[in-house]
XYZ file of C-alpha atoms in Angstrom:
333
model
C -217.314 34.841 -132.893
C -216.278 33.721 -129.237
C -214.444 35.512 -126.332
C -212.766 34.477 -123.770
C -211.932 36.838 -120.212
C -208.324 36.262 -119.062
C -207.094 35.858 -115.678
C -205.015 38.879 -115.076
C -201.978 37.730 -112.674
C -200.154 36.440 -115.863
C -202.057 37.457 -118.874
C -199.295 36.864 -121.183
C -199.184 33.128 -120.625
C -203.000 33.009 -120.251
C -203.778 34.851 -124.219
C -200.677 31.588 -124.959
C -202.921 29.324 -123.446
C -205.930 30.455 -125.477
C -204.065 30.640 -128.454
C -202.534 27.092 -128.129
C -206.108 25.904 -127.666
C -207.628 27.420 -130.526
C -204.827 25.950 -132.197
C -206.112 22.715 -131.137
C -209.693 22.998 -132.152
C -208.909 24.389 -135.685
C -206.536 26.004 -138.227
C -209.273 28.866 -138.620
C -209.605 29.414 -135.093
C -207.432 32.666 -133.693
C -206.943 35.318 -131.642
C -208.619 38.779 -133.047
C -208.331 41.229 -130.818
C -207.421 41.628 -126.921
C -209.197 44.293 -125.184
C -207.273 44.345 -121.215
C -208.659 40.923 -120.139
C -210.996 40.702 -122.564
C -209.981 38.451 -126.108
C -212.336 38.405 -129.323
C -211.765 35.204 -130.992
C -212.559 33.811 -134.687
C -214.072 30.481 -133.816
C -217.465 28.663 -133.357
C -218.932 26.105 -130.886
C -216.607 23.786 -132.080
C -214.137 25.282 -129.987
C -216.029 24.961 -126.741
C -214.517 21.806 -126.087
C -211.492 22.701 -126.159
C -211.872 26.402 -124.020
C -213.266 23.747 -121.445
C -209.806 23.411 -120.773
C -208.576 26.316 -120.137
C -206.739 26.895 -116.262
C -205.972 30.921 -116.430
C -209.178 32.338 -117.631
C -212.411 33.333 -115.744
C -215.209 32.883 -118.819
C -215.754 31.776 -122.446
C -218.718 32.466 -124.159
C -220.279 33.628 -127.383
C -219.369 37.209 -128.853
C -222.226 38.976 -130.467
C -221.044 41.675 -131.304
C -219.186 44.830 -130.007
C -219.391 48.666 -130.128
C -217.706 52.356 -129.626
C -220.402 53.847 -128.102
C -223.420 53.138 -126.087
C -225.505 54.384 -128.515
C -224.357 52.227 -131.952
C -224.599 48.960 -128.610
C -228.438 49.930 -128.011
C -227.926 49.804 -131.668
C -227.139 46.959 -132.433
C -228.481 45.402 -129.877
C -231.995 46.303 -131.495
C -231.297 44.663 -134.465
C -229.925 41.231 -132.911
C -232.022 37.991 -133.228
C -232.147 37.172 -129.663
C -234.687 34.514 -130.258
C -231.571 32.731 -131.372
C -229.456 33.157 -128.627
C -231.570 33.019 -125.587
C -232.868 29.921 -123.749
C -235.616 30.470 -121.024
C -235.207 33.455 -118.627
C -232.104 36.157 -118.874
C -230.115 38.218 -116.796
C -227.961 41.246 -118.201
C -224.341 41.638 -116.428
C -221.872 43.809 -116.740
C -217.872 43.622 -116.352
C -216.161 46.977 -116.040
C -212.348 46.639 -116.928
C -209.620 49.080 -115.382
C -209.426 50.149 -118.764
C -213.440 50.797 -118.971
C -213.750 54.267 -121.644
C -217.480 54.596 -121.070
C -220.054 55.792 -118.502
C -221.695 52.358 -118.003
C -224.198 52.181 -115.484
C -226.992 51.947 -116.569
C -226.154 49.292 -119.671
C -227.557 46.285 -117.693
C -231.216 47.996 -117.313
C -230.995 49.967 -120.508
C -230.228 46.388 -122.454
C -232.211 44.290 -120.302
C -235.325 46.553 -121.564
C -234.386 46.166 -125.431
C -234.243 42.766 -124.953
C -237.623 42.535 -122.370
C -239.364 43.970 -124.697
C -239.279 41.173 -127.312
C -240.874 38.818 -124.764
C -238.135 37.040 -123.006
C -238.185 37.057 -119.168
C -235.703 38.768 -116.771
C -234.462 36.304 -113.661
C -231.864 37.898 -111.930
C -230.991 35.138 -109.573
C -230.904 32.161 -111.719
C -231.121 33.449 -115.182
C -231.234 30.648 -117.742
C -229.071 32.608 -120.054
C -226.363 34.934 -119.032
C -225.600 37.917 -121.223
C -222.399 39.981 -120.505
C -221.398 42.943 -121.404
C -217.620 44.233 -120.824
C -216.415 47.833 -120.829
C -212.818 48.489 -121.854
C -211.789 50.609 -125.096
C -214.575 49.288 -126.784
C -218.047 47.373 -125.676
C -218.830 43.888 -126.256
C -221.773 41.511 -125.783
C -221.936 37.991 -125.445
C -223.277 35.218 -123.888
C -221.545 33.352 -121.412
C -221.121 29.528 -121.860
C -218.450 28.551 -119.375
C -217.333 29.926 -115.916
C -214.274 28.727 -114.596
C -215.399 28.624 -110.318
C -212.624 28.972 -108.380
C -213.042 26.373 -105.606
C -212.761 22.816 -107.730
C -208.937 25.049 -108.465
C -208.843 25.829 -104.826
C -209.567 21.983 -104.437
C -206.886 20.443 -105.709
C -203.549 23.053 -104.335
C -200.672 21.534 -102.684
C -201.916 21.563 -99.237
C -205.221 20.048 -100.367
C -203.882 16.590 -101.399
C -203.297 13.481 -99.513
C -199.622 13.961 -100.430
C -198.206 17.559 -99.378
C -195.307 19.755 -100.151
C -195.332 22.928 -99.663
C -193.869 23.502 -103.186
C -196.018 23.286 -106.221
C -197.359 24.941 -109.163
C -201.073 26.688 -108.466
C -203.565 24.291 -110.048
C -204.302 27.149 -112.463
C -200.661 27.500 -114.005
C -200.252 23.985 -113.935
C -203.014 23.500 -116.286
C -201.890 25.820 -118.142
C -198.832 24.262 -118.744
C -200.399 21.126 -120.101
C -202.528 23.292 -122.810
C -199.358 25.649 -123.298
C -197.849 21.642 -124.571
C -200.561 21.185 -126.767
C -201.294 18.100 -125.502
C -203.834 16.071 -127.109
C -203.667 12.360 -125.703
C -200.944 12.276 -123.200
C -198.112 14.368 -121.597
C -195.273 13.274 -119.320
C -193.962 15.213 -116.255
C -190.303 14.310 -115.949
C -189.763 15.877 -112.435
C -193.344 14.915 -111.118
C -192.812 15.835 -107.328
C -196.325 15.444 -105.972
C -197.771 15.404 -109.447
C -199.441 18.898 -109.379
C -199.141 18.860 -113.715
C -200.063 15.297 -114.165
C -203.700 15.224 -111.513
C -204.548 18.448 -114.137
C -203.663 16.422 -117.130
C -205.209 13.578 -116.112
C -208.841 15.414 -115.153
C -208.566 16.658 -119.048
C -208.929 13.245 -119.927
C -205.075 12.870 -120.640
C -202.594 9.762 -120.312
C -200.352 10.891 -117.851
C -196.781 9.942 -117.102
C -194.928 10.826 -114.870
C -190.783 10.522 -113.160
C -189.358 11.034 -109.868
C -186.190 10.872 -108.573
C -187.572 10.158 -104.830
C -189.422 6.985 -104.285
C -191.654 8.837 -101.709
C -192.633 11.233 -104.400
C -193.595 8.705 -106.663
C -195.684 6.986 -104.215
C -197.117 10.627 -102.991
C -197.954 11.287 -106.580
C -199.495 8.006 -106.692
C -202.019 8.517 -103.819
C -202.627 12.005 -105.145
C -203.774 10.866 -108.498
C -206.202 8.356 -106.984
C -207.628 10.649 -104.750
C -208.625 12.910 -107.378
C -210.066 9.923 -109.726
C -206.799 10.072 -112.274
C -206.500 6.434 -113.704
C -204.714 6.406 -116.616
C -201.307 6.905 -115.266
C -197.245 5.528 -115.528
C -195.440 6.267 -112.637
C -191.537 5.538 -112.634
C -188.978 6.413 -110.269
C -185.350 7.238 -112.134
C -183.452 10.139 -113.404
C -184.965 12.827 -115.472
C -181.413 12.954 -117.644
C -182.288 9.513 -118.215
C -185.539 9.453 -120.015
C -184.545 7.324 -123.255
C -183.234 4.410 -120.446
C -187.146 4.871 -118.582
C -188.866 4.550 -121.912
C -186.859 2.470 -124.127
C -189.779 2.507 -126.836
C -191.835 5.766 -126.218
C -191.824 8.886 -127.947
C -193.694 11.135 -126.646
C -196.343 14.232 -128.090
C -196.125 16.580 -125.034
C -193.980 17.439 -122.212
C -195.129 19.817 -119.192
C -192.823 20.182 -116.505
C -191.044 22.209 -113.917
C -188.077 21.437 -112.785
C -186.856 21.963 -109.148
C -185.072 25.943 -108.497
C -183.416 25.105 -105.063
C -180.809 22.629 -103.027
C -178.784 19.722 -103.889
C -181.241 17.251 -102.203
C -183.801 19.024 -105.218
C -181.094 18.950 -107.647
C -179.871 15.102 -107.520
C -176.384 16.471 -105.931
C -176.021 18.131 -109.633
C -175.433 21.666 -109.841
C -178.879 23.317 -111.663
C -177.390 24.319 -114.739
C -175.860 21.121 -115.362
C -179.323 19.222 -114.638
C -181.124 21.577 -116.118
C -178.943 20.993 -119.501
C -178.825 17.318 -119.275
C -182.585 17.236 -118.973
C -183.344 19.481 -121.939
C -181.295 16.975 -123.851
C -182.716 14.015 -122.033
C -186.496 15.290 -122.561
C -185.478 16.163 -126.450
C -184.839 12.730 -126.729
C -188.391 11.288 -126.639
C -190.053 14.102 -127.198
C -191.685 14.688 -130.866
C -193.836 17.974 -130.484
C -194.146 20.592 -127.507
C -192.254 21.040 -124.482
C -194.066 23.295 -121.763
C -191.371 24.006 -119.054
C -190.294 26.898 -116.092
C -186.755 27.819 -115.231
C -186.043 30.531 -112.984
C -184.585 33.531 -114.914
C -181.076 33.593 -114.378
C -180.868 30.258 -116.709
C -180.260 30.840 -119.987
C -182.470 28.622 -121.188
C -183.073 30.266 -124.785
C -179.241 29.409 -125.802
C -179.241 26.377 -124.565
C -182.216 24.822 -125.878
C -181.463 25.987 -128.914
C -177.922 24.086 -129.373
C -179.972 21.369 -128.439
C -182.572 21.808 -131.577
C -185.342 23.086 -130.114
C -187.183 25.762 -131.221
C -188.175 28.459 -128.316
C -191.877 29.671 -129.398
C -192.682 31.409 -126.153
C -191.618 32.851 -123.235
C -193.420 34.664 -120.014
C -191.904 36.114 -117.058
C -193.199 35.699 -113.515
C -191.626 37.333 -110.130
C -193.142 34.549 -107.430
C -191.183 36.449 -104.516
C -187.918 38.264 -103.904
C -185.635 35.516 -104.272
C -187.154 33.767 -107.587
C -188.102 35.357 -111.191
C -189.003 32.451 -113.497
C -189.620 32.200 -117.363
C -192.634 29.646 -118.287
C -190.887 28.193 -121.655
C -192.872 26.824 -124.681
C -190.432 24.915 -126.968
C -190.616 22.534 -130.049
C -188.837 19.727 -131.471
């Protein structure tokens, strides 16, 4: 067993995310339960690498076990091999949900004592091992593996790259996007802009590709990628209704894009529904798997896609500000 803690500004898309990766890893991986933030997951280590990726989640870890009551965790927690799943010193920490049913303050010295007691050693600065405990309905243990630090995310936003525009996906939801695509080898950004989807990609150890419109984007993108160590790129400036004429011979696995919301200069001249139709079709065309992609709500996007022949999978809403609601889209050929 595995869990995972959510990010909770658009948990939705981020239990998607998780899903799609588990997806990845394994046909026996899933999704068992979701506690607020908190997600028990069928799986094993050979998941981890795949979790690695994830852009709206906080932790990953090891699930031990969980409880209804303090008393069957001390419990348990007496009868759990811990020689197995501690390395060198521990520390015992505790995550208390908004939805936290139980009177949990003393769980970290209470456990910390079971454990103590069979010879490990406490370090409560720079434990070797890390073992969490969450309250919500129920209480779960397990030992953390992976956590997501904010700044490397805080890093790489728009007005921390060589190239910048004001607008641009959050690194997080950006990297989402790519996992949302289930994208394995390579994914291709048809409306790049500063190339916010495609510097996330690329640091997953994907083939990016990526098409602008604007030949300063494409150079922007360009000098973004570098400057973040992305390599293995295709840059191309043309039309995003145009995709078949930009890749004559390429059929793509994944697509992870969003499309520009506002003015004419954005839009090509075109009016938004019309681009946005043309490069649904466009992207269908060289696309043979997932399509990861944001439209802002008023687009029917659901009826049109699907006179196109894709199948809509997923959907999650998102209010950025007064004057834009958006849908994040997962689609398949």
């Amino acid at each position: 067993m595995l869990y995972v803690e959510i990010l909770g500004n658009l948990p939705e898309m981020a239990q998607g995310e998780v899903k799609a990766l588990l997806e990845m890893a394994g046909p026996e991986f899933r999704i068992l339960e979701r506690d607020y933030l908190f997600l028990a997951v069928k799986g094993d280590k050979r998941a981890f690498s795949s979790l690695n990726r994830l852009g709206l989640a906080h932790e990953f870890g090891e699930l031990l076990f969980s409880a209804k009551s303090l008393e069957e965790l001390y419990s348990k927690a007496e009868n759990v091999k811990w020689e197995n799943c501690i390395r060198g010193t521990f520390k015992v920490d505790r995550e208390t949900m908004a939805n936290c049913s139980h009177l949990v303050e003393n769980v970290e010295r209470k456990l910390g004592g079971i454990i103590s007691k069979r010879g490990f050693k406490v370090n409560l600065s720079s434990p070797e091992t890390l073992i969490r405990v969450y309250c919500g309905k129920k209480l779960w243990v397990g030992i953390r593996e992976r956590f997501f630090k904010a700044k490397p995310f805080n890093e790489r936003k728009a007005d921390q790259r060589p190239f910048y525009k004001p607008i641009a996906l959050p690194p997080r939801v950006a990297r989402a996007m790519v996992n949302l695509a289930r994208a394995k080898k390579e994914v291709l950004d048809p409306f790049m802009g500063t190339g916010g989807i495609l510097i996330e990609a690329g640091l997953m150890g994907l083939k990016v590709y990526g098409v602008d419109l604007r030949k300063d984007m494409v150079e922007g993108a360009k000098r973004n990628l570098e400057h973040y160590g992305v390599k293995n790129y295709v840059l191309k400036q043309g039309d995003a209704t145009k995709l078949r004429e930009l890749f004559p011979d390429k059929t793509f696995e994944a697509v992870a894009t969003d499309p520009p919301y506002g003015s004419s200069a954005t839009l090509g001249g075109r009016k938004r529904e019309e681009l946005y139709e043309k490069a649904l079709s466009s992207i269908y065309d060289v696309l043979d798997g997932y399509l990861s992609i944001a439209f802002p709500a008023q687009f029917d996007a659901d009826r049109v896609a699907e006179k196109i022949g894709f199948e809509v999978l997923e959907k999650y809403y998102q209010r950025v500000h007064s004057s834009l609601d958006r849908f994040f889209y997962v689609m398949r050929t």
